[in-house]
Short mmCIF file of C-alpha atoms and ligand atoms in Angstrom, two decimals:
data_model
loop_
_atom_site.label_atom_id
_atom_site.label_comp_id
_atom_site.label_asym_id
_atom_site.label_seq_id
_atom_site.Cartn_x
_atom_site.Cartn_y
_atom_site.Cartn_z
CA MET A 26 6.89 -21.15 -7.24
CA LYS A 27 6.75 -18.30 -4.77
CA LYS A 28 3.36 -17.83 -3.11
CA HIS A 29 1.08 -14.86 -3.55
CA ASN A 30 1.73 -13.28 -0.20
CA PHE A 31 -1.09 -11.13 1.20
CA SER A 32 0.29 -11.27 4.75
CA ALA A 33 -0.47 -8.17 6.86
CA GLY A 34 2.90 -8.00 8.59
CA PRO A 35 5.60 -9.08 8.60
CA CYS A 36 4.85 -9.11 4.94
CA ILE A 37 6.04 -9.51 1.39
CA LEU A 38 9.37 -8.01 0.36
CA PRO A 39 10.66 -7.61 -3.20
CA GLU A 40 12.31 -10.79 -4.51
CA ASP A 41 15.37 -8.84 -5.58
CA VAL A 42 15.76 -7.40 -2.09
CA LEU A 43 15.56 -10.84 -0.52
CA LYS A 44 18.29 -12.08 -2.86
CA LYS A 45 20.62 -9.21 -2.03
CA ALA A 46 19.86 -9.60 1.68
CA SER A 47 20.69 -13.30 1.60
CA GLU A 48 23.97 -12.58 -0.19
CA ALA A 49 24.90 -10.04 2.48
CA VAL A 50 24.34 -12.65 5.18
CA LEU A 51 27.12 -14.75 3.63
CA ASN A 52 29.43 -12.17 2.12
CA PHE A 53 28.75 -8.52 2.69
CA ASN A 54 30.31 -5.94 0.45
CA GLY A 55 32.70 -8.52 -1.04
CA ASP A 56 34.66 -8.49 2.22
CA ASN A 57 34.19 -12.21 2.91
CA LEU A 58 32.40 -11.45 6.16
CA SER A 59 28.71 -11.62 6.97
CA LEU A 60 26.79 -8.40 7.55
CA LEU A 61 25.74 -10.09 10.79
CA GLU A 62 29.29 -10.49 12.12
CA ILE A 63 30.89 -7.11 11.49
CA SER A 64 31.02 -4.14 13.83
CA HIS A 65 28.07 -1.79 13.59
CA ARG A 66 30.73 0.97 13.90
CA SER A 67 32.61 -0.25 10.84
CA LYS A 68 32.58 1.97 7.76
CA PRO A 69 30.54 -0.46 5.61
CA PHE A 70 27.70 -0.48 8.14
CA LEU A 71 27.88 3.24 8.89
CA ASP A 72 27.40 3.75 5.15
CA VAL A 73 24.30 1.53 5.27
CA MET A 74 22.79 3.53 8.13
CA GLU A 75 23.50 6.85 6.45
CA LYS A 76 22.10 5.61 3.15
CA ALA A 77 18.94 4.32 4.85
CA ARG A 78 18.41 7.62 6.66
CA SER A 79 18.92 9.71 3.55
CA LEU A 80 16.77 7.48 1.32
CA ALA A 81 13.87 7.78 3.75
CA LEU A 82 14.00 11.59 3.62
CA GLU A 83 14.55 11.59 -0.13
CA LEU A 84 11.57 9.35 -0.91
CA LEU A 85 9.33 11.58 1.21
CA GLY A 86 10.75 14.80 -0.26
CA LEU A 87 11.92 15.98 3.14
CA GLU A 88 15.62 16.56 2.59
CA ASN A 89 17.10 19.80 3.91
CA LYS A 90 13.86 20.81 5.54
CA GLY A 91 14.80 20.40 9.18
CA TYR A 92 13.81 16.73 9.45
CA LYS A 93 15.92 13.89 10.81
CA ALA A 94 15.39 10.18 10.09
CA LEU A 95 16.06 7.58 12.79
CA PHE A 96 15.98 3.78 12.78
CA LEU A 97 15.20 2.66 16.32
CA GLN A 98 13.98 -0.51 18.02
CA GLY A 99 10.90 -1.32 20.04
CA GLY A 100 8.47 -1.28 17.13
CA ALA A 101 5.77 1.26 16.40
CA SER A 102 4.34 0.31 19.79
CA LEU A 103 7.25 1.93 21.61
CA GLU A 104 6.61 5.11 19.63
CA PHE A 105 3.17 5.34 21.24
CA LEU A 106 5.10 5.99 24.45
CA MET A 107 8.06 7.92 23.03
CA VAL A 108 5.90 10.45 21.21
CA ALA A 109 4.15 11.39 24.42
CA TYR A 110 7.35 11.29 26.49
CA ASN A 111 9.04 13.76 24.14
CA LEU A 112 6.15 15.98 23.06
CA LEU A 113 3.26 15.90 25.50
CA ASP A 114 3.66 18.79 27.92
CA LYS A 115 0.07 19.41 29.03
CA LYS A 116 -2.49 18.30 26.51
CA ALA A 117 -2.64 16.39 23.23
CA ALA A 118 -5.41 15.55 20.77
CA TYR A 119 -5.81 12.03 19.35
CA LEU A 120 -8.00 10.55 16.65
CA ASN A 121 -9.14 7.04 17.48
CA THR A 122 -9.42 5.10 14.23
CA GLY A 123 -8.42 1.62 15.36
CA THR A 124 -6.74 -0.69 17.82
CA TRP A 125 -3.31 0.83 17.19
CA ALA A 126 -4.62 4.37 17.71
CA ASP A 127 -6.36 3.16 20.85
CA ASN A 128 -3.07 1.79 22.17
CA ALA A 129 -1.34 5.10 21.42
CA ILE A 130 -4.03 6.91 23.41
CA LYS A 131 -3.56 4.58 26.38
CA GLU A 132 0.19 5.24 26.49
CA ALA A 133 -0.19 9.02 26.17
CA LYS A 134 -2.54 9.24 29.13
CA ALA A 135 0.38 8.69 31.52
CA PHE A 136 1.89 12.03 30.44
CA GLY A 137 -0.94 14.54 30.40
CA GLU A 138 -4.44 15.28 29.29
CA VAL A 139 -5.53 13.37 26.20
CA LEU A 140 -8.47 14.68 24.17
CA VAL A 141 -9.98 12.10 21.85
CA VAL A 142 -11.36 14.48 19.23
CA GLY A 143 -12.96 11.78 17.10
CA SER A 144 -13.51 8.04 17.36
CA SER A 145 -15.06 5.24 15.34
CA LYS A 146 -14.73 2.73 18.16
CA ASP A 147 -18.53 2.49 18.57
CA LYS A 148 -18.78 0.96 15.07
CA GLY A 149 -15.82 -1.39 15.28
CA PHE A 150 -13.61 1.21 13.56
CA ASN A 151 -15.30 0.58 10.20
CA TYR A 152 -15.05 4.22 9.12
CA VAL A 153 -12.80 7.24 9.63
CA PRO A 154 -14.36 10.01 11.75
CA LYS A 155 -14.74 13.34 9.94
CA GLY A 156 -15.67 16.88 10.86
CA TYR A 157 -13.91 16.86 14.21
CA ALA A 158 -12.22 19.96 15.59
CA ILE A 159 -8.70 20.20 16.97
CA PRO A 160 -8.26 22.79 19.74
CA GLU A 161 -5.47 25.29 19.13
CA ASP A 162 -3.94 24.85 22.57
CA VAL A 163 -2.85 21.20 22.32
CA ASP A 164 0.82 20.19 22.06
CA TYR A 165 0.13 17.99 19.03
CA PHE A 166 -2.51 16.03 17.14
CA HIS A 167 -1.88 12.29 16.71
CA CYS A 168 -3.49 10.14 14.04
CA THR A 169 -3.00 6.76 12.35
CA SER A 170 -2.99 7.05 8.58
CA ASN A 171 -4.04 3.48 7.87
CA ASN A 172 -5.98 1.07 10.08
CA THR A 173 -4.17 -2.15 9.24
CA ILE A 174 -6.61 -4.37 11.11
CA VAL A 175 -10.02 -3.25 9.86
CA GLY A 176 -8.88 -1.72 6.55
CA THR A 177 -9.69 1.99 6.66
CA GLN A 178 -7.37 4.76 5.54
CA MET A 179 -7.36 8.50 6.11
CA LYS A 180 -7.71 10.10 2.67
CA THR A 181 -7.27 13.64 3.98
CA PHE A 182 -5.60 15.15 7.01
CA PRO A 183 -6.94 18.06 9.02
CA LYS A 184 -5.87 21.59 8.29
CA THR A 185 -4.50 22.85 11.57
CA ASN A 186 -1.68 24.94 13.00
CA VAL A 187 -1.10 22.26 15.60
CA SER A 188 1.85 19.86 15.18
CA LEU A 189 0.78 16.75 13.24
CA VAL A 190 2.09 13.38 14.47
CA CYS A 191 1.23 10.29 12.44
CA ASP A 192 1.62 6.56 12.79
CA MET A 193 2.15 5.55 9.14
CA SER A 194 3.24 1.98 9.89
CA SER A 195 1.10 0.34 7.26
CA ASP A 196 1.09 2.85 4.43
CA ILE A 197 4.40 4.69 4.53
CA PHE A 198 5.90 5.08 1.02
CA SER A 199 2.63 3.87 -0.53
CA ARG A 200 1.10 7.17 -1.66
CA GLN A 201 1.97 10.80 -2.18
CA LEU A 202 1.05 13.13 0.65
CA ASP A 203 2.20 16.59 1.59
CA PHE A 204 4.68 15.14 4.07
CA GLU A 205 5.86 18.60 5.12
CA LYS A 206 2.56 19.00 6.94
CA PHE A 207 3.72 16.40 9.47
CA ASP A 208 6.18 17.17 12.28
CA LEU A 209 6.66 13.55 13.26
CA ILE A 210 6.01 10.37 11.29
CA TYR A 211 6.76 6.87 12.54
CA ALA A 212 6.43 3.44 11.00
CA GLY A 213 7.36 -0.07 12.07
CA ALA A 214 9.41 -1.48 9.19
CA GLN A 215 7.59 -4.79 8.80
CA LYS A 216 4.50 -3.51 6.98
CA ASN A 217 5.78 -1.67 3.96
CA MET A 218 9.50 -1.12 4.32
CA GLY A 219 11.46 -4.13 5.51
CA PRO A 220 11.68 -6.95 8.03
CA ALA A 221 10.59 -6.70 11.64
CA GLY A 222 13.10 -5.23 14.06
CA THR A 223 13.38 -1.54 13.32
CA THR A 224 11.10 1.49 13.29
CA LEU A 225 11.55 4.52 11.08
CA ILE A 226 11.02 7.86 12.79
CA ILE A 227 11.02 11.11 10.82
CA VAL A 228 11.04 14.07 13.13
CA LYS A 229 11.27 17.82 12.62
CA GLU A 230 14.04 18.68 15.03
CA GLU A 231 12.61 22.06 16.07
CA ILE A 232 9.62 20.46 17.82
CA LEU A 233 11.85 18.77 20.40
CA GLY A 234 13.08 20.10 23.75
CA LYS A 235 9.79 21.67 24.79
CA VAL A 236 8.84 19.41 27.69
CA GLU A 237 10.24 19.82 31.19
CA ARG A 238 10.38 16.21 32.30
CA HIS A 239 13.49 14.08 32.37
CA ILE A 240 13.49 11.73 29.39
CA PRO A 241 15.39 8.43 29.77
CA THR A 242 18.34 8.29 27.39
CA MET A 243 17.06 5.59 25.08
CA LEU A 244 13.62 7.21 24.82
CA ASP A 245 14.92 10.66 23.96
CA TYR A 246 14.66 11.52 20.25
CA GLN A 247 17.30 14.24 20.67
CA VAL A 248 19.83 11.71 21.93
CA HIS A 249 19.23 9.52 18.89
CA ILE A 250 19.52 12.50 16.55
CA ASP A 251 22.77 13.64 18.18
CA LYS A 252 24.18 10.10 17.85
CA ASP A 253 23.11 9.73 14.20
CA SER A 254 20.77 6.87 15.12
CA MET A 255 23.73 4.93 16.50
CA ALA A 256 23.28 5.52 20.26
CA ASN A 257 23.55 1.78 20.75
CA THR A 258 23.78 -1.24 18.47
CA PRO A 259 21.06 -0.82 15.87
CA SER A 260 19.17 -3.69 14.20
CA VAL A 261 21.78 -4.02 11.51
CA PHE A 262 19.95 -6.56 9.38
CA ALA A 263 16.56 -4.85 9.54
CA VAL A 264 18.13 -1.49 8.68
CA TYR A 265 20.05 -3.02 5.78
CA VAL A 266 17.00 -4.73 4.28
CA SER A 267 14.93 -1.56 4.75
CA MET A 268 17.65 0.33 2.92
CA LEU A 269 17.54 -2.16 0.05
CA THR A 270 13.74 -1.88 -0.15
CA MET A 271 13.88 1.91 -0.25
CA GLN A 272 16.54 1.73 -2.97
CA TRP A 273 14.31 -0.69 -4.89
CA LEU A 274 11.43 1.77 -4.64
CA LYS A 275 13.60 4.70 -5.69
CA ASP A 276 14.85 2.80 -8.74
CA LEU A 277 11.27 2.02 -9.79
CA GLY A 278 10.34 5.69 -9.72
CA GLY A 279 9.62 6.33 -6.05
CA ILE A 280 6.25 7.01 -4.44
CA PRO A 281 4.56 8.51 -7.56
CA PHE A 282 5.21 5.25 -9.43
CA ILE A 283 4.18 2.87 -6.69
CA GLU A 284 1.06 4.86 -5.85
CA GLU A 285 -0.28 4.20 -9.34
CA VAL A 286 0.39 0.48 -8.98
CA ASN A 287 -1.20 0.45 -5.52
CA ASN A 288 -4.31 2.22 -6.86
CA LYS A 289 -4.61 -0.33 -9.66
CA LYS A 290 -4.32 -3.25 -7.26
CA ALA A 291 -6.92 -1.79 -4.89
CA ALA A 292 -9.33 -0.92 -7.73
CA LEU A 293 -9.06 -4.44 -9.15
CA LEU A 294 -9.90 -6.13 -5.84
CA TYR A 295 -12.58 -3.72 -4.60
CA THR A 296 -14.35 -3.83 -7.98
CA GLU A 297 -14.59 -7.61 -7.63
CA ILE A 298 -15.73 -7.43 -3.99
CA ASP A 299 -18.55 -5.11 -5.08
CA ARG A 300 -19.47 -7.04 -8.22
CA ASN A 301 -19.36 -10.59 -6.87
CA SER A 302 -22.48 -11.32 -4.82
CA LEU A 303 -20.60 -13.97 -2.80
CA PHE A 304 -18.45 -11.27 -1.17
CA LYS A 305 -18.94 -8.01 0.61
CA GLY A 306 -16.70 -5.31 2.02
CA VAL A 307 -16.83 -4.42 5.69
CA VAL A 308 -15.84 -0.74 5.88
CA ALA A 309 -17.28 2.54 4.55
CA LYS A 310 -16.47 2.72 0.83
CA GLU A 311 -14.98 6.19 0.91
CA ASP A 312 -12.55 5.15 3.64
CA ARG A 313 -11.32 1.90 2.09
CA SER A 314 -7.62 1.28 2.48
CA THR A 315 -5.49 0.72 -0.61
CA MET A 316 -3.14 -1.36 1.57
CA ASN A 317 -5.44 -3.69 3.55
CA ALA A 318 -8.70 -4.71 1.88
CA THR A 319 -11.09 -6.50 4.21
CA PHE A 320 -14.07 -8.55 3.09
CA VAL A 321 -16.32 -11.44 4.11
CA LEU A 322 -18.21 -14.19 2.35
CA THR A 323 -21.96 -13.49 2.19
CA ASP A 324 -22.55 -17.20 2.74
CA GLU A 325 -20.26 -18.48 5.46
CA SER A 326 -20.85 -22.09 4.49
CA LEU A 327 -18.55 -21.43 1.49
CA THR A 328 -15.58 -20.78 3.77
CA ALA A 329 -13.93 -24.18 3.47
CA THR A 330 -14.34 -24.24 -0.33
CA PHE A 331 -12.96 -20.74 -0.79
CA ASP A 332 -10.06 -21.35 1.58
CA LYS A 333 -9.16 -24.53 -0.27
CA MET A 334 -9.27 -22.79 -3.65
CA CYS A 335 -7.04 -19.99 -2.33
CA LYS A 336 -4.57 -22.53 -1.04
CA GLN A 337 -4.48 -24.32 -4.37
CA ALA A 338 -3.82 -21.03 -6.14
CA GLY A 339 -0.80 -20.43 -3.88
CA ILE A 340 -2.41 -17.61 -1.91
CA ASN A 341 -0.96 -16.96 1.55
CA GLY A 342 -1.92 -14.72 4.47
CA LEU A 343 -5.53 -13.91 3.58
CA ASP A 344 -7.01 -14.49 7.03
CA GLY A 345 -8.52 -11.47 8.73
CA HIS A 346 -6.97 -10.19 11.95
CA ARG A 347 -7.73 -12.48 14.88
CA SER A 348 -9.88 -9.73 16.44
CA VAL A 349 -12.04 -9.26 13.34
CA GLY A 350 -12.25 -12.51 11.32
CA GLY A 351 -13.20 -12.64 7.65
CA TYR A 352 -10.55 -11.96 5.05
CA ARG A 353 -7.89 -9.31 4.68
CA ALA A 354 -5.82 -8.91 1.56
CA SER A 355 -2.76 -6.80 2.34
CA MET A 356 -1.44 -5.26 -0.84
CA TYR A 357 1.77 -3.59 0.21
CA ASN A 358 4.26 -2.05 -2.23
CA ALA A 359 6.08 -5.31 -3.00
CA LEU A 360 2.92 -7.26 -3.91
CA PRO A 361 2.64 -7.49 -7.70
CA LEU A 362 -0.59 -6.61 -9.50
CA TYR A 363 -0.55 -10.16 -10.83
CA SER A 364 -1.07 -11.61 -7.32
CA VAL A 365 -4.25 -9.55 -6.96
CA GLN A 366 -5.40 -10.85 -10.33
CA VAL A 367 -4.89 -14.42 -9.06
CA LEU A 368 -7.07 -13.67 -6.03
CA VAL A 369 -9.77 -12.09 -8.18
CA ASP A 370 -9.70 -15.12 -10.50
CA VAL A 371 -10.28 -17.41 -7.51
CA MET A 372 -13.23 -15.25 -6.38
CA GLN A 373 -14.74 -15.56 -9.84
CA GLU A 374 -14.01 -19.26 -9.95
CA LEU A 375 -15.94 -19.69 -6.68
CA GLU A 376 -18.91 -17.99 -8.31
CA ARG A 377 -18.79 -20.42 -11.23
CA THR A 378 -18.42 -23.57 -9.14
CA ILE A 379 -21.34 -23.14 -6.77
C1 PLP B 14 1.49 -3.13 13.13
C2 PLP B 14 1.18 -1.76 13.56
C3 PLP B 14 1.64 -1.24 14.78
C4 PLP B 14 2.45 -2.06 15.75
O1 PLP B 14 3.72 -2.23 15.27
P1 PLP B 14 4.84 -2.99 16.12
O2 PLP B 14 6.07 -2.69 15.29
O3 PLP B 14 4.47 -4.42 16.14
O4 PLP B 14 4.90 -2.38 17.46
C5 PLP B 14 1.32 0.06 15.08
N1 PLP B 14 0.58 0.83 14.27
C6 PLP B 14 0.11 0.37 13.08
C7 PLP B 14 -0.71 1.25 12.21
C8 PLP B 14 0.39 -0.94 12.70
O5 PLP B 14 -0.09 -1.41 11.53
#
């Protein structure tokens, strides 16, 4: 039986998507060739790329609104650099809500002045800063919607006239937001969209072309837009599997549908964390992530017992990030509610056995 996969990334993908992906590796499109051995310029693959780009915009409700979708390489980490390369003229504002945000700030500093308008670094990023002000004269404001590592999530986004740029790597397509408020969204595929190897970038084209510096070809968003995300050989497999996952989500009912499921999963687990005296959460309650729920045992001597019980129940990937420890249950779109129920049952079983 398939395991209950709470892995933080790369992470669970829908069973049906994995089946279709494995078929395409052997015989893509009924052409008796593997997806992995055909030209990326062939019509069947060009159709995949176009479908992936249009599904991304469609799911977010951003079609025909001046946005372009790109599937590039280099991970979300390269976007820390590319965002600043393409958009930072003099000054940018950043919100520091976690290790990934911190890395984005480090990269941006090479390009201009970086104002950190809010930070929860002093408390190990266990909450989301609020009440910060964004100056009107910055080129953009950068934030990270979901702190994958510690398990906090921005529930609201600031009202500002400044361009909003957001790293949505670990909660893209998980909840409804007013996506039109954002001028640039990026997300590494391997958290909630597909396998590792490609990054989705959604960019409002009109914000580009405002910096003076020379931008290297492969780091220039405009180049990738002009080449329809085919400036060089794309990650064909990662784009294909991302496309299948987006199609899977669309067929289920899109973001409105999956948001309800995600809320149910999160409510089920957090209710148990709060009820069961053997466990406790580690971040501010109002900022808890629906995607990555972090918790610890109140009595560490139970670790071996709990770990063993999880293993016996077929639970995988529950270890906290190596920088934090404890437990982290990642409940991305493809994780069924049933898997969360299995975890909750084990937590209750632990309570009964001790
Ligand atoms: C995982 C993650 C990253 C890093 O992604 P890579 O694709 O490995 O570069 C960046 N931001 C967030 C929020 C993440 O969860």
